[in-house]
Coordinates of C-alpha atoms (C1' of nucleotides) in Angstrom, one line a residue:
Chain R
M1 CA 16.2 -1.2 -28.6
N2 CA 18.5 -1.6 -25.7
N3 CA 18.0 -3.7 -22.6
N4 CA 16.5 -0.9 -20.6
E5 CA 13.9 0.2 -23.1
K6 CA 12.2 -3.1 -23.5
K7 CA 11.7 -3.5 -19.7
T8 CA 8.1 -4.2 -18.8
G9 CA 8.5 -2.1 -15.7
A10 CA 7.9 1.0 -17.7
S11 CA 5.4 3.1 -15.8
P12 CA 2.1 1.2 -15.9
D13 CA 0.1 4.3 -16.7
E14 CA 1.8 4.4 -20.2
K15 CA 0.2 1.1 -21.0
N16 CA -3.3 0.6 -22.3
K17 CA -4.9 -0.3 -19.1
S18 CA -8.5 -1.0 -18.6
L19 CA -10.5 1.5 -16.5
N20 CA -11.2 1.1 -12.8
F21 CA -14.7 1.8 -11.7
L22 CA -14.0 5.5 -10.9
E23 CA -12.5 6.1 -14.3
T24 CA -15.5 4.5 -15.9
I25 CA -17.8 6.9 -14.0
I26 CA -15.6 9.9 -14.8
E27 CA -15.4 9.1 -18.5
E28 CA -19.2 8.7 -18.5
D29 CA -19.6 12.1 -16.8
I30 CA -17.3 13.7 -19.2
K31 CA -19.1 12.2 -22.1
N32 CA -22.4 13.5 -20.7
G33 CA -21.0 17.0 -20.2
K34 CA -21.4 16.8 -16.5
H35 CA -19.5 19.6 -14.7
S36 CA -18.7 20.9 -18.3
G37 CA -16.4 18.0 -18.6
K38 CA -14.2 19.1 -15.7
V39 CA -12.6 16.8 -13.1
H40 CA -11.7 18.2 -9.7
T41 CA -10.7 16.0 -6.9
R42 CA -9.2 16.5 -3.4
F43 CA -7.0 14.7 -0.9
P44 CA -8.4 15.6 2.6
P45 CA -6.1 14.3 5.4
E46 CA -6.8 15.1 9.0
P47 CA -3.6 16.5 10.5
N48 CA -3.5 14.2 13.4
G49 CA -0.9 11.6 12.3
Y50 CA 1.6 10.7 9.7
L51 CA 0.7 9.5 6.2
H52 CA 1.1 5.8 5.5
I53 CA 1.1 3.7 2.4
G54 CA -2.7 3.5 2.4
H55 CA -2.8 7.3 2.2
A56 CA -0.3 7.0 -0.6
K57 CA -2.8 4.9 -2.5
S58 CA -5.4 7.6 -2.1
I59 CA -3.0 10.4 -3.0
C60 CA -2.0 8.5 -6.2
L61 CA -5.7 8.0 -7.0
N62 CA -6.9 11.6 -6.4
F63 CA -3.9 13.3 -8.0
G64 CA -3.6 10.7 -10.7
L65 CA -7.2 11.0 -11.7
A66 CA -6.9 14.8 -11.9
K67 CA -3.8 14.5 -14.1
K68 CA -5.3 11.8 -16.3
Y69 CA -8.4 13.9 -17.1
N70 CA -6.7 17.3 -17.3
G71 CA -8.3 18.3 -14.0
Q72 CA -7.0 19.5 -10.6
C73 CA -6.6 18.0 -7.2
N74 CA -6.7 20.1 -4.0
L75 CA -4.9 19.4 -0.8
R76 CA -7.4 20.1 2.0
F77 CA -6.6 19.6 5.7
D78 CA -9.7 18.4 7.5
D79 CA -9.0 20.3 10.7
T80 CA -12.3 20.4 12.5
N81 CA -11.2 18.9 15.7
P82 CA -8.5 21.0 17.3
S83 CA -8.2 18.7 20.3
K84 CA -6.4 16.2 18.1
E85 CA -4.7 18.2 15.4
E86 CA -1.3 19.8 15.2
E87 CA 0.8 21.8 12.9
E88 CA 3.6 19.2 13.0
Y89 CA 1.4 16.8 11.1
V90 CA 0.5 19.4 8.6
D91 CA 4.1 19.8 7.7
S92 CA 4.9 16.2 7.5
I93 CA 1.9 15.5 5.3
M94 CA 2.9 18.2 2.9
E95 CA 6.4 16.9 2.8
D96 CA 5.3 13.4 2.1
I97 CA 2.9 14.3 -0.7
K98 CA 5.6 16.4 -2.4
W99 CA 8.1 13.5 -2.0
L100 CA 5.6 11.2 -3.7
G101 CA 5.7 13.5 -6.7
F102 CA 2.4 15.4 -6.5
D103 CA 1.7 19.1 -6.6
W104 CA -1.3 20.9 -5.3
E105 CA 0.1 24.1 -6.7
D106 CA -1.8 27.1 -5.2
R107 CA -4.7 24.9 -4.0
L108 CA -3.8 24.4 -0.3
F109 CA -7.0 24.6 1.8
Y110 CA -8.1 24.0 5.3
A111 CA -11.7 23.1 6.3
S112 CA -11.2 25.8 9.0
D113 CA -11.1 28.3 6.1
Y114 CA -14.8 27.7 5.9
F115 CA -15.8 28.0 9.5
D116 CA -17.6 31.3 9.0
Q117 CA -19.6 30.0 6.0
L118 CA -20.3 26.7 7.9
F119 CA -21.7 28.7 10.8
E120 CA -24.0 30.7 8.5
W121 CA -25.2 27.5 7.0
A122 CA -25.9 26.1 10.4
V123 CA -27.9 29.2 11.2
K124 CA -29.9 28.7 8.0
L125 CA -30.7 25.2 9.1
V126 CA -32.0 26.5 12.4
K127 CA -34.0 29.2 10.8
D128 CA -35.5 26.7 8.4
G129 CA -36.5 24.5 11.3
K130 CA -34.1 21.8 10.3
A131 CA -31.7 22.0 13.2
Y132 CA -32.1 22.4 17.0
V133 CA -30.1 22.8 20.1
D134 CA -30.1 19.8 22.4
D135 CA -29.3 20.3 26.1
Q136 CA -28.8 16.7 26.8
P137 CA -25.4 15.1 27.7
S138 CA -23.8 12.8 25.1
E139 CA -24.7 9.6 27.0
L140 CA -28.4 10.4 26.8
I141 CA -28.2 11.4 23.1
S142 CA -26.4 8.3 22.4
E143 CA -29.0 6.2 24.2
Q144 CA -31.8 7.8 22.3
K145 CA -30.1 7.1 19.0
G146 CA -31.1 3.5 19.5
V147 CA -29.2 0.7 17.7
P148 CA -29.0 -0.2 14.0
T149 CA -31.7 -2.8 14.4
R150 CA -34.1 -0.6 16.5
P151 CA -35.4 2.9 15.8
G152 CA -34.3 5.8 18.1
T153 CA -36.4 8.1 20.2
E154 CA -36.8 11.8 19.7
S155 CA -35.0 14.3 22.0
P156 CA -37.3 16.2 24.4
F157 CA -35.6 19.4 22.9
R158 CA -36.4 18.5 19.4
S159 CA -39.4 20.8 19.1
R160 CA -38.0 24.0 20.5
S161 CA -39.0 27.1 18.7
M162 CA -36.8 28.5 16.0
E163 CA -36.2 31.6 18.0
E164 CA -35.1 29.7 21.0
N165 CA -32.8 27.5 19.0
L166 CA -31.3 30.6 17.3
G167 CA -30.7 32.3 20.6
L168 CA -29.1 29.2 22.1
F169 CA -26.9 28.5 19.2
E170 CA -25.7 32.2 19.2
R171 CA -24.9 31.8 22.9
M172 CA -23.0 28.6 22.2
K173 CA -20.9 30.5 19.8
K174 CA -20.3 33.3 22.3
G175 CA -18.9 30.8 24.7
E176 CA -21.6 31.0 27.3
F177 CA -21.8 27.3 27.9
P178 CA -19.1 24.8 29.0
N179 CA -17.9 21.9 26.9
G180 CA -20.4 19.1 26.4
T181 CA -23.5 20.9 27.7
R182 CA -25.2 21.6 24.4
V183 CA -24.9 20.6 20.8
L184 CA -26.6 21.6 17.6
R185 CA -28.3 18.7 15.8
A186 CA -29.8 18.4 12.4
K187 CA -33.5 17.5 12.5
I188 CA -33.8 14.6 10.1
D189 CA -35.3 11.2 11.1
M190 CA -34.9 9.3 14.4
N191 CA -36.5 6.3 12.7
S192 CA -34.1 6.0 9.8
P193 CA -32.5 2.6 9.4
N194 CA -29.3 4.7 8.7
M195 CA -27.9 5.7 12.1
H196 CA -26.3 8.7 10.6
M197 CA -29.6 10.2 9.7
R198 CA -30.9 10.0 13.3
D199 CA -30.5 13.7 14.0
P200 CA -26.7 13.9 13.8
V201 CA -24.8 16.3 15.9
I202 CA -23.4 19.0 13.6
Y203 CA -21.8 21.4 16.1
R204 CA -20.2 20.8 19.5
I205 CA -18.8 23.1 22.1
M206 CA -15.1 22.9 22.5
H207 CA -13.2 25.5 24.3
T208 CA -9.9 24.7 22.6
G209 CA -7.5 26.9 20.6
H210 CA -7.2 25.9 16.9
H211 CA -3.9 25.8 15.0
R212 CA -5.3 28.1 12.3
T213 CA -8.1 30.1 13.8
G214 CA -6.7 30.5 17.3
N215 CA -9.3 31.4 19.9
K216 CA -11.9 32.7 17.5
W217 CA -14.2 29.7 17.9
C218 CA -15.4 27.6 20.8
I219 CA -17.8 25.6 18.7
Y220 CA -16.6 23.4 15.9
P221 CA -18.5 21.7 13.1
M222 CA -18.5 17.9 12.8
Y223 CA -17.0 16.0 9.9
D224 CA -20.3 15.3 8.3
F225 CA -21.4 18.9 8.4
T226 CA -18.0 20.0 7.0
H227 CA -16.9 17.7 4.3
G228 CA -19.6 17.9 1.6
Q229 CA -19.9 21.7 2.0
S230 CA -16.1 22.1 1.7
D231 CA -16.2 20.0 -1.5
Y232 CA -19.0 22.3 -2.7
L233 CA -17.1 25.5 -1.9
E234 CA -14.0 24.2 -3.7
G235 CA -15.9 23.0 -6.8
I236 CA -15.0 19.4 -6.3
T237 CA -16.6 17.1 -8.8
H238 CA -15.7 13.7 -7.6
S239 CA -15.2 13.4 -3.8
I240 CA -13.4 10.1 -3.3
C241 CA -13.2 8.4 0.1
T242 CA -13.0 5.0 1.6
L243 CA -15.8 2.4 2.1
E244 CA -16.7 3.1 5.7
F245 CA -18.2 6.4 4.5
V246 CA -20.8 4.7 2.3
V247 CA -23.4 5.1 5.0
H248 CA -22.5 8.8 5.4
R249 CA -23.4 9.6 1.8
P250 CA -27.1 10.2 2.4
L251 CA -26.1 12.7 5.0
Y252 CA -23.6 14.3 2.7
D253 CA -26.3 14.8 0.1
W254 CA -28.9 15.9 2.7
F255 CA -26.9 18.8 3.8
L256 CA -26.2 20.1 0.3
D257 CA -29.8 19.6 -0.7
N258 CA -31.0 21.6 2.3
L259 CA -28.4 24.3 2.0
I260 CA -27.7 24.8 -1.7
D261 CA -30.0 26.1 -4.5
T262 CA -27.7 25.7 -7.4
E263 CA -27.7 22.7 -9.7
Y264 CA -24.0 21.8 -9.1
R265 CA -23.3 19.1 -6.6
P266 CA -20.1 17.3 -5.7
R267 CA -20.7 13.6 -5.5
Q268 CA -19.1 11.2 -3.1
Y269 CA -17.6 7.9 -4.3
E270 CA -16.1 5.2 -2.1
F271 CA -13.3 2.7 -2.8
A272 CA -11.7 0.0 -0.6
R273 CA -8.7 1.0 1.5
L274 CA -5.4 -0.7 1.2
N275 CA -4.5 -3.5 3.6
L276 CA -1.0 -5.0 3.5
S277 CA 0.0 -8.4 4.7
Y278 CA 2.5 -8.5 7.6
T279 CA 1.7 -5.0 8.8
V280 CA -1.0 -2.9 10.4
M281 CA -2.4 0.3 8.9
S282 CA -4.6 2.0 11.4
K283 CA -3.3 5.3 12.8
R284 CA -4.2 4.1 16.3
K285 CA -2.1 1.0 16.1
L286 CA 0.8 2.8 14.4
L287 CA 0.7 5.4 17.1
E288 CA 0.7 2.7 19.7
L289 CA 3.8 1.2 18.2
V290 CA 5.5 4.6 18.3
N291 CA 4.4 5.5 21.8
E292 CA 5.2 2.2 23.4
K293 CA 8.6 2.2 21.6
Y294 CA 8.2 -1.0 19.6
V295 CA 9.7 1.1 16.8
N296 CA 11.9 4.2 16.8
G297 CA 9.4 6.8 15.7
W298 CA 7.0 7.4 12.9
D299 CA 9.8 7.2 10.3
D300 CA 11.3 3.9 11.6
P301 CA 12.2 2.0 8.5
R302 CA 9.9 -0.8 9.5
M303 CA 6.8 1.4 9.6
P304 CA 4.4 1.4 6.6
T305 CA 4.4 5.2 6.9
V306 CA 5.5 7.2 3.9
S307 CA 8.4 8.6 6.0
G308 CA 9.3 5.1 7.1
L309 CA 9.4 3.8 3.6
R310 CA 11.5 6.8 2.5
R311 CA 14.0 6.1 5.2
R312 CA 13.9 2.4 4.3
G313 CA 15.1 3.3 0.8
Y314 CA 11.9 3.1 -1.2
T315 CA 11.6 5.5 -4.1
P316 CA 8.5 7.5 -5.0
E317 CA 8.4 5.8 -8.4
S318 CA 8.2 2.4 -6.8
I319 CA 5.4 3.4 -4.5
R320 CA 3.5 5.0 -7.5
N321 CA 4.0 1.9 -9.5
F322 CA 2.8 -0.2 -6.6
A323 CA -0.3 1.9 -6.3
D324 CA -1.0 1.5 -10.0
R325 CA -0.6 -2.3 -9.8
I326 CA -2.9 -2.9 -6.9
G327 CA -5.8 -1.2 -8.7
I328 CA -8.9 0.4 -7.3
A329 CA -12.1 -1.5 -6.4
K330 CA -14.8 -1.8 -3.8
R331 CA -13.8 -5.2 -2.5
E332 CA -12.0 -5.6 0.8
N333 CA -8.5 -6.7 0.1
V334 CA -5.1 -7.6 1.6
I335 CA -2.2 -7.0 -0.7
D336 CA 0.8 -9.3 -0.4
V337 CA 3.6 -7.2 0.9
G338 CA 5.7 -9.1 -1.6
L339 CA 4.2 -6.9 -4.3
L340 CA 5.5 -3.8 -2.6
E341 CA 8.9 -5.4 -2.4
F342 CA 8.7 -6.4 -6.0
S343 CA 8.0 -2.8 -7.0
V344 CA 11.0 -1.4 -5.1
R345 CA 13.3 -4.1 -6.4
E346 CA 12.1 -3.4 -9.9
H347 CA 13.0 0.3 -9.7
L348 CA 16.2 -0.1 -7.7
N349 CA 17.5 -2.7 -10.1
K350 CA 17.5 0.0 -12.8
I351 CA 19.0 2.8 -10.8
A352 CA 21.0 1.5 -7.9
P353 CA 24.8 1.5 -8.3
R354 CA 26.4 -1.9 -7.5
I355 CA 29.0 -2.1 -4.8
F356 CA 30.6 -4.9 -2.8
A357 CA 29.8 -5.2 0.8
V358 CA 30.7 -8.2 3.0
L359 CA 28.3 -8.4 6.0
N360 CA 29.7 -11.5 7.7
P361 CA 33.3 -11.4 6.9
L362 CA 35.6 -14.4 6.5
K363 CA 39.2 -13.6 5.8
V364 CA 40.8 -15.1 2.7
I365 CA 44.6 -15.0 2.3
I366 CA 45.7 -15.5 -1.3
T367 CA 49.0 -17.2 -0.7
N368 CA 50.6 -16.7 -4.1
Y369 CA 49.6 -13.1 -4.5
P370 CA 52.5 -10.7 -4.2
E371 CA 52.8 -9.2 -0.7
G372 CA 52.0 -5.5 -0.8
Q373 CA 50.6 -5.4 -4.3
V374 CA 47.4 -3.6 -4.9
E375 CA 45.5 -3.7 -8.2
D376 CA 42.9 -1.0 -9.0
L377 CA 40.2 -2.9 -10.8
D378 CA 37.7 -1.3 -13.0
L379 CA 34.1 -2.5 -12.3
E380 CA 30.8 -1.7 -13.8
I381 CA 28.4 0.4 -11.7
N382 CA 25.3 -1.1 -13.1
P383 CA 24.9 -3.8 -15.8
E384 CA 21.4 -2.5 -16.4
D385 CA 22.8 0.8 -17.6
P386 CA 26.3 0.3 -19.2
N387 CA 26.5 4.0 -20.1
I388 CA 26.7 5.0 -16.4
G389 CA 30.4 4.0 -16.3
S390 CA 32.6 2.3 -13.8
R391 CA 34.2 2.5 -10.4
I392 CA 37.6 1.6 -9.0
V393 CA 37.9 -1.3 -6.5
P394 CA 41.2 -2.2 -5.0
F395 CA 42.3 -5.8 -4.9
S396 CA 45.0 -7.2 -2.6
K397 CA 46.5 -10.3 -1.0
E398 CA 43.9 -10.4 1.8
V399 CA 40.2 -10.1 1.1
Y400 CA 37.0 -10.8 2.9
I401 CA 34.2 -12.9 1.6
E402 CA 30.9 -13.9 3.2
Q403 CA 31.1 -16.7 5.8
N404 CA 28.2 -18.5 4.1
D405 CA 30.1 -18.5 0.8
F406 CA 32.3 -21.2 2.3
M407 CA 31.3 -24.7 3.4
E408 CA 33.6 -27.3 4.9
D409 CA 31.6 -30.1 3.4
P410 CA 29.5 -28.6 0.7
P411 CA 26.7 -30.4 -1.3
R412 CA 27.3 -30.9 -5.0
K413 CA 25.1 -28.0 -6.1
F414 CA 26.8 -25.5 -3.8
F415 CA 28.5 -23.2 -6.4
R416 CA 30.7 -21.5 -3.9
L417 CA 33.9 -22.1 -2.0
G418 CA 34.9 -25.4 -0.3
P419 CA 38.1 -27.3 0.2
G420 CA 39.7 -27.8 -3.2
R421 CA 37.0 -25.8 -5.0
E422 CA 37.4 -22.9 -7.3
V423 CA 35.3 -19.7 -7.6
R424 CA 35.7 -16.4 -9.3
L425 CA 36.1 -13.3 -7.2
K426 CA 33.8 -11.0 -9.3
G427 CA 35.8 -8.6 -11.4
A428 CA 39.1 -10.1 -10.2
Y429 CA 40.6 -13.6 -10.4
I430 CA 39.6 -17.3 -10.1
I431 CA 40.8 -18.6 -6.7
K432 CA 41.1 -22.1 -5.3
C433 CA 40.7 -23.0 -1.7
E434 CA 43.8 -24.9 -0.6
D435 CA 43.4 -24.9 3.2
Y436 CA 41.5 -23.3 6.1
K437 CA 41.8 -22.7 9.8
K438 CA 39.3 -23.3 12.5
D439 CA 39.1 -22.0 16.1
E440 CA 38.5 -24.2 19.2
N441 CA 34.7 -24.0 18.6
G442 CA 35.0 -25.3 15.1
N443 CA 34.3 -21.9 13.5
I444 CA 36.1 -21.3 10.2
T445 CA 38.4 -18.3 10.8
E446 CA 40.6 -18.1 7.7
L447 CA 40.9 -19.4 4.2
Y448 CA 44.1 -20.0 2.3
C449 CA 43.7 -19.8 -1.4
T450 CA 45.8 -19.5 -4.5
Y451 CA 44.8 -17.4 -7.5
D452 CA 45.3 -18.0 -11.2
P453 CA 47.1 -14.9 -12.6
E454 CA 45.8 -15.9 -16.1
T455 CA 42.2 -15.4 -15.2
K456 CA 42.0 -11.7 -14.6
S457 CA 38.6 -10.3 -15.5
G458 CA 38.6 -8.5 -18.8
S459 CA 41.8 -10.1 -19.9
G460 CA 40.0 -12.4 -22.4
T461 CA 40.4 -15.4 -20.2
Q462 CA 38.4 -18.4 -21.3
R463 CA 38.3 -20.3 -18.0
K464 CA 34.9 -20.6 -16.5
V465 CA 33.9 -21.6 -13.0
K466 CA 30.4 -22.1 -11.7
G467 CA 30.4 -19.6 -8.8
T468 CA 31.1 -15.9 -8.5
L469 CA 31.6 -14.3 -5.2
H470 CA 31.7 -10.6 -4.1
W471 CA 34.6 -9.6 -1.9
V472 CA 36.3 -6.6 -0.4
S473 CA 40.0 -5.9 0.1
A474 CA 40.8 -6.3 3.8
E475 CA 43.1 -3.3 4.2
H476 CA 40.9 -1.0 2.0
A477 CA 37.4 -1.9 3.3
V478 CA 35.3 0.7 5.2
D479 CA 33.5 -0.4 8.3
A480 CA 29.8 0.6 8.4
E481 CA 26.8 -0.1 10.6
V482 CA 24.3 -2.1 8.7
R483 CA 20.7 -2.4 9.9
I484 CA 19.0 -5.5 8.6
Y485 CA 15.3 -4.9 8.6
D486 CA 12.7 -7.6 8.2
R487 CA 9.0 -7.5 8.3
L488 CA 7.5 -5.9 11.4
F489 CA 5.1 -8.7 12.1
S490 CA 5.7 -12.5 11.9
N491 CA 2.0 -13.1 11.2
E492 CA 0.6 -12.4 7.7
F493 CA -2.5 -11.0 9.5
P494 CA -1.2 -9.2 12.6
D495 CA -4.8 -8.8 14.0
K496 CA -5.3 -12.5 14.1
V497 CA -4.5 -13.5 17.6
E498 CA -4.9 -16.8 19.5
D499 CA -7.2 -15.4 22.2
D500 CA -8.6 -12.2 23.5
S501 CA -5.9 -11.7 26.1
K502 CA -3.5 -10.9 23.2
D503 CA -3.5 -8.2 20.6
F504 CA -1.7 -7.4 17.4
K505 CA 1.5 -6.6 19.3
S506 CA 1.9 -10.3 20.2
N507 CA 2.5 -10.9 16.5
L508 CA 5.5 -8.6 16.4
N509 CA 8.5 -10.1 14.7
Q510 CA 11.2 -10.2 17.4
D511 CA 13.9 -10.2 14.7
S512 CA 12.7 -7.3 12.6
L513 CA 15.9 -5.5 13.3
K514 CA 19.5 -6.8 13.5
V515 CA 22.4 -4.5 13.7
I516 CA 25.8 -5.6 12.4
T517 CA 29.1 -4.1 11.2
G518 CA 29.9 -4.7 7.6
K519 CA 33.0 -4.3 5.4
I520 CA 32.3 -2.2 2.4
E521 CA 34.3 -1.2 -0.7
P522 CA 36.1 2.2 -0.3
S523 CA 34.1 3.9 -3.1
V524 CA 31.2 4.1 -0.6
K525 CA 33.0 6.9 1.3
E526 CA 31.4 9.5 -0.9
A527 CA 27.8 8.2 -0.2
K528 CA 25.3 10.7 1.0
V529 CA 22.1 10.3 3.1
L530 CA 19.4 8.3 1.3
D531 CA 21.8 7.2 -1.5
K532 CA 20.8 3.8 -2.7
F533 CA 23.0 0.9 -3.6
Q534 CA 22.8 -2.7 -4.5
F535 CA 25.2 -4.7 -2.3
Q536 CA 25.9 -7.3 -4.9
R537 CA 24.4 -10.7 -4.3
L538 CA 22.8 -9.4 -1.1
G539 CA 20.2 -6.7 -1.6
Y540 CA 19.4 -3.1 -1.8
Y541 CA 20.6 -0.7 0.9
C542 CA 20.4 3.0 1.5
V543 CA 22.3 5.4 3.7
D544 CA 20.5 6.2 6.9
P545 CA 20.2 9.8 8.2
D546 CA 21.9 8.6 11.4
S547 CA 25.2 8.5 9.4
T548 CA 28.0 10.8 10.5
E549 CA 31.1 11.9 8.8
N550 CA 33.0 9.1 10.5
K551 CA 30.5 6.4 10.4
L552 CA 28.2 5.3 7.7
V553 CA 24.9 3.6 8.6
F554 CA 23.0 1.6 6.1
N555 CA 19.4 0.3 6.1
R556 CA 18.5 -2.8 4.2
T557 CA 15.6 -1.8 1.9
V558 CA 14.9 -5.3 0.6
P559 CA 17.1 -8.4 0.0
L560 CA 17.7 -9.7 -3.6
R561 CA 15.5 -12.6 -4.6
D562 CA 17.4 -15.7 -3.6
S563 CA 16.5 -18.9 -5.4
W564 CA 19.3 -20.7 -3.6
A565 CA 18.0 -19.9 -0.2
K566 CA 14.5 -20.8 -1.3
Q567 CA 15.7 -24.1 -2.6
N568 CA 17.3 -24.9 0.7
K569 CA 14.4 -24.0 3.0
Chain G
rU1 C1' -33.8 -8.4 15.1
rG2 C1' -32.6 -3.5 10.4
rA3 C1' -30.1 -0.7 6.4
rC4 C1' -26.2 -0.5 3.1
rC5 C1' -21.6 -2.4 0.5
rC6 C1' -19.1 -6.6 -1.6
rA7 C1' -18.2 -11.8 -3.8
rU8 C1' -13.4 -13.9 -10.5
rG9 C1' -6.7 -18.5 -9.7
rG10 C1' -2.7 -18.5 -3.6
rU11 C1' -3.0 -12.6 -3.6
rG12 C1' -4.8 -8.5 -6.3
rU13 C1' -7.0 -6.5 -10.6
rA14 C1' -9.5 -6.8 -15.8
rA15 C1' -13.1 -8.8 -19.2
rU16 C1' -18.8 -3.0 -19.7
rG17 C1' -24.3 -9.8 -22.7
rG18 C1' -20.1 -12.8 -27.3
rU19 C1' -12.6 -16.9 -26.8
rA20 C1' -12.2 -15.6 -18.7
rA21 C1' -7.0 -12.2 -19.1
rC22 C1' -2.9 -9.3 -16.8
rA23 C1' 0.5 -8.6 -12.6
rC24 C1' 2.6 -10.7 -8.2
rA25 C1' 3.5 -15.5 -6.0
rU26 C1' 4.6 -20.7 -7.1
rC27 C1' 7.1 -24.4 -10.3
rU28 C1' 10.3 -25.8 -15.1
rG29 C1' 14.0 -24.6 -18.4
rG30 C1' 17.5 -21.0 -21.0
rU31 C1' 21.2 -16.8 -20.7
rU32 C1' 24.5 -14.8 -17.0
rU33 C1' 31.6 -13.0 -14.1
rU34 C1' 25.3 -11.0 -9.0
rG35 C1' 22.1 -18.4 -7.3
rG36 C1' 20.2 -10.9 -9.2
rU37 C1' 18.3 -9.1 -13.9
rC38 C1' 16.5 -10.8 -18.5
rC39 C1' 14.1 -14.6 -21.7
rA40 C1' 10.8 -18.9 -22.6
rG41 C1' 7.2 -22.1 -20.5
rA42 C1' 3.9 -24.4 -16.7
rC43 C1' 0.4 -24.3 -12.8
rG44 C1' -4.2 -22.4 -11.5
rU45 C1' -10.1 -18.7 -11.6
rU46 C1' -16.1 -16.8 -12.1
rU47 C1' -19.6 -18.6 -4.0
rA48 C1' -24.3 -21.7 -4.8
rA49 C1' -29.1 -22.6 -6.8
rG50 C1' -32.9 -20.9 -9.9
rG51 C1' -34.4 -17.5 -13.9
rU52 C1' -34.0 -14.1 -18.6
rU53 C1' -31.2 -14.9 -23.3
rC54 C1' -29.2 -18.0 -29.3
rG55 C1' -25.4 -16.8 -25.7
rA56 C1' -24.4 -14.8 -18.6
rA57 C1' -18.5 -13.6 -14.6
rU58 C1' -21.7 -9.7 -16.4
rC59 C1' -28.9 -8.8 -16.1
rC60 C1' -33.0 -10.7 -12.3
rU61 C1' -34.4 -13.7 -7.7
rU62 C1' -33.1 -16.3 -3.6
rA63 C1' -29.5 -18.4 -0.5
rU64 C1' -24.6 -18.4 1.5
rG65 C1' -20.2 -15.9 3.0
rG66 C1' -17.5 -11.4 4.1
rG67 C1' -17.7 -6.2 5.5
rU68 C1' -19.7 -1.4 7.3
rC69 C1' -23.1 1.6 10.5
rA70 C1' -25.0 2.5 17.3
rA71 C1' -17.8 9.4 19.0
rC72 C1' -20.0 15.8 21.0
rC73 C1' -13.5 11.3 15.9
rA74 C1' -12.4 11.8 10.8

RNA sequence: UGACCCAUGGUGUAAUGGUAACACAUCUGGUUUUGGUCCAGACGUUUAAGGUUCGAAUCCUUAUGGGUCAACCA
């Protein structure tokens, strides 16, 4: 067994994991022969924004469950509100799901596919005396709904005749009434302790074109009147959503019970949505960050969006592993963003080619190295995967190292360079610092070192030194823009603010982006957009789409763990 | 003056009436030409009170704490 095979990071779903509560329910259903043992889930995004890591959790859940139990998962756009929804979002959502590694095959649906059927069902409700047209404005309806602790009062239009309701509803459909003048309401129970059962609105007038149905409709069904029936039409067995829909479940069931005669029913289950420390997850807040230019768009690498994470350098595998690790439950939770970072490090460690990059260069002149000599050193690409081969890195008389790899007056445990100290330049020679130069401000500007020609890497040399530094040859190095990203918020819980005059934006991390120019080894010239690297001793970086033929741009995905920095905090 | 959901280490998630465990985080040590990786170890957990039971994290009751519900949003 080689080093790679015994890694614990192997996809968690290969391990014997205990079941989450949904898997328990599903296995019970299968055992009982419910739905003939079939499992059919769906992922139902509203196309009014970009997907974020919380959606990724849901995608992994729904598609993952289907896969695990030999079932299927549909993609269904919940597009019942044309005033907010756009084609642009449909496209980005599909791209993100595919990128995450999931496939809905030929099962792409839209709630708007069902508008005709939904309308017929509404008519049935009217004919059965279970729905009525209300002529009141929304403010009045809202007032009559009461509050959770007090019953509501019935609308004066509640007892209209079936014929009158039918006529009015038809006229609503024909476009005879302006927006907001009438709605269709289910007649349920204004005294219910559940607000959603107090004669919910099921159709509203909206003279707005729809991205799929064009101008065919000027009335649109509400979410509650759409979702369960859509699940029914698609043969969904387990309809999984987040906790805030728990109170909607009685309504979900009510519509099906009053509309459907067959025995089959989809059933709704709820799980806790993902919250991540040091970030916000609501679409509204994310949109605010984009609109008010706190970030550079939905795919800004600091955003918790799927497109942002992709651009940041995250891999689909790392996100899937993350989703597996956080589990599924009904308890409110805040996951430490460190777990996400662990997941991406874990994967990138296995696959990212190692290269040398010096981000804060300090010139080192090797005084006894022959002028003009260049040695092409053969360095491994990834010690985790020796079979992958090696790369050539040129070495010469003048190199750059990191400024913080030298201290004028270093403490004993500093295993790097200082006056009179020795280190190994990784893959090259052991050098000794003989002298250094400072500018008028006291900044170190140059180091003068000697090298030991007997210590060339791979020559069988026995000499050991405590420290090993990365470096680049000054004349061969490639300049690149490097964007050092940090957490978007400085507070673990961005919504926690000192007083009401502030909001989550007051917790924004002012240093979440630093742009510098780094010196990178020449092999990087071949890099393509989104290629991922480990800058040795620093972190994982990937090529940003802003890169041009003449200028590479790198994003820092995540720094390497740094026990030295931690120790010195 | 309500209904519903939830409560296990610092953070998450298991244990399905029978030894409270796994991951991350934290801390030690070992290996290392990355202060990375890897390896070994340590730390630390059932909200409370009653009840049922030979036996309760698990079942029941009450309390406490947290959350959700009052868009013609989803």
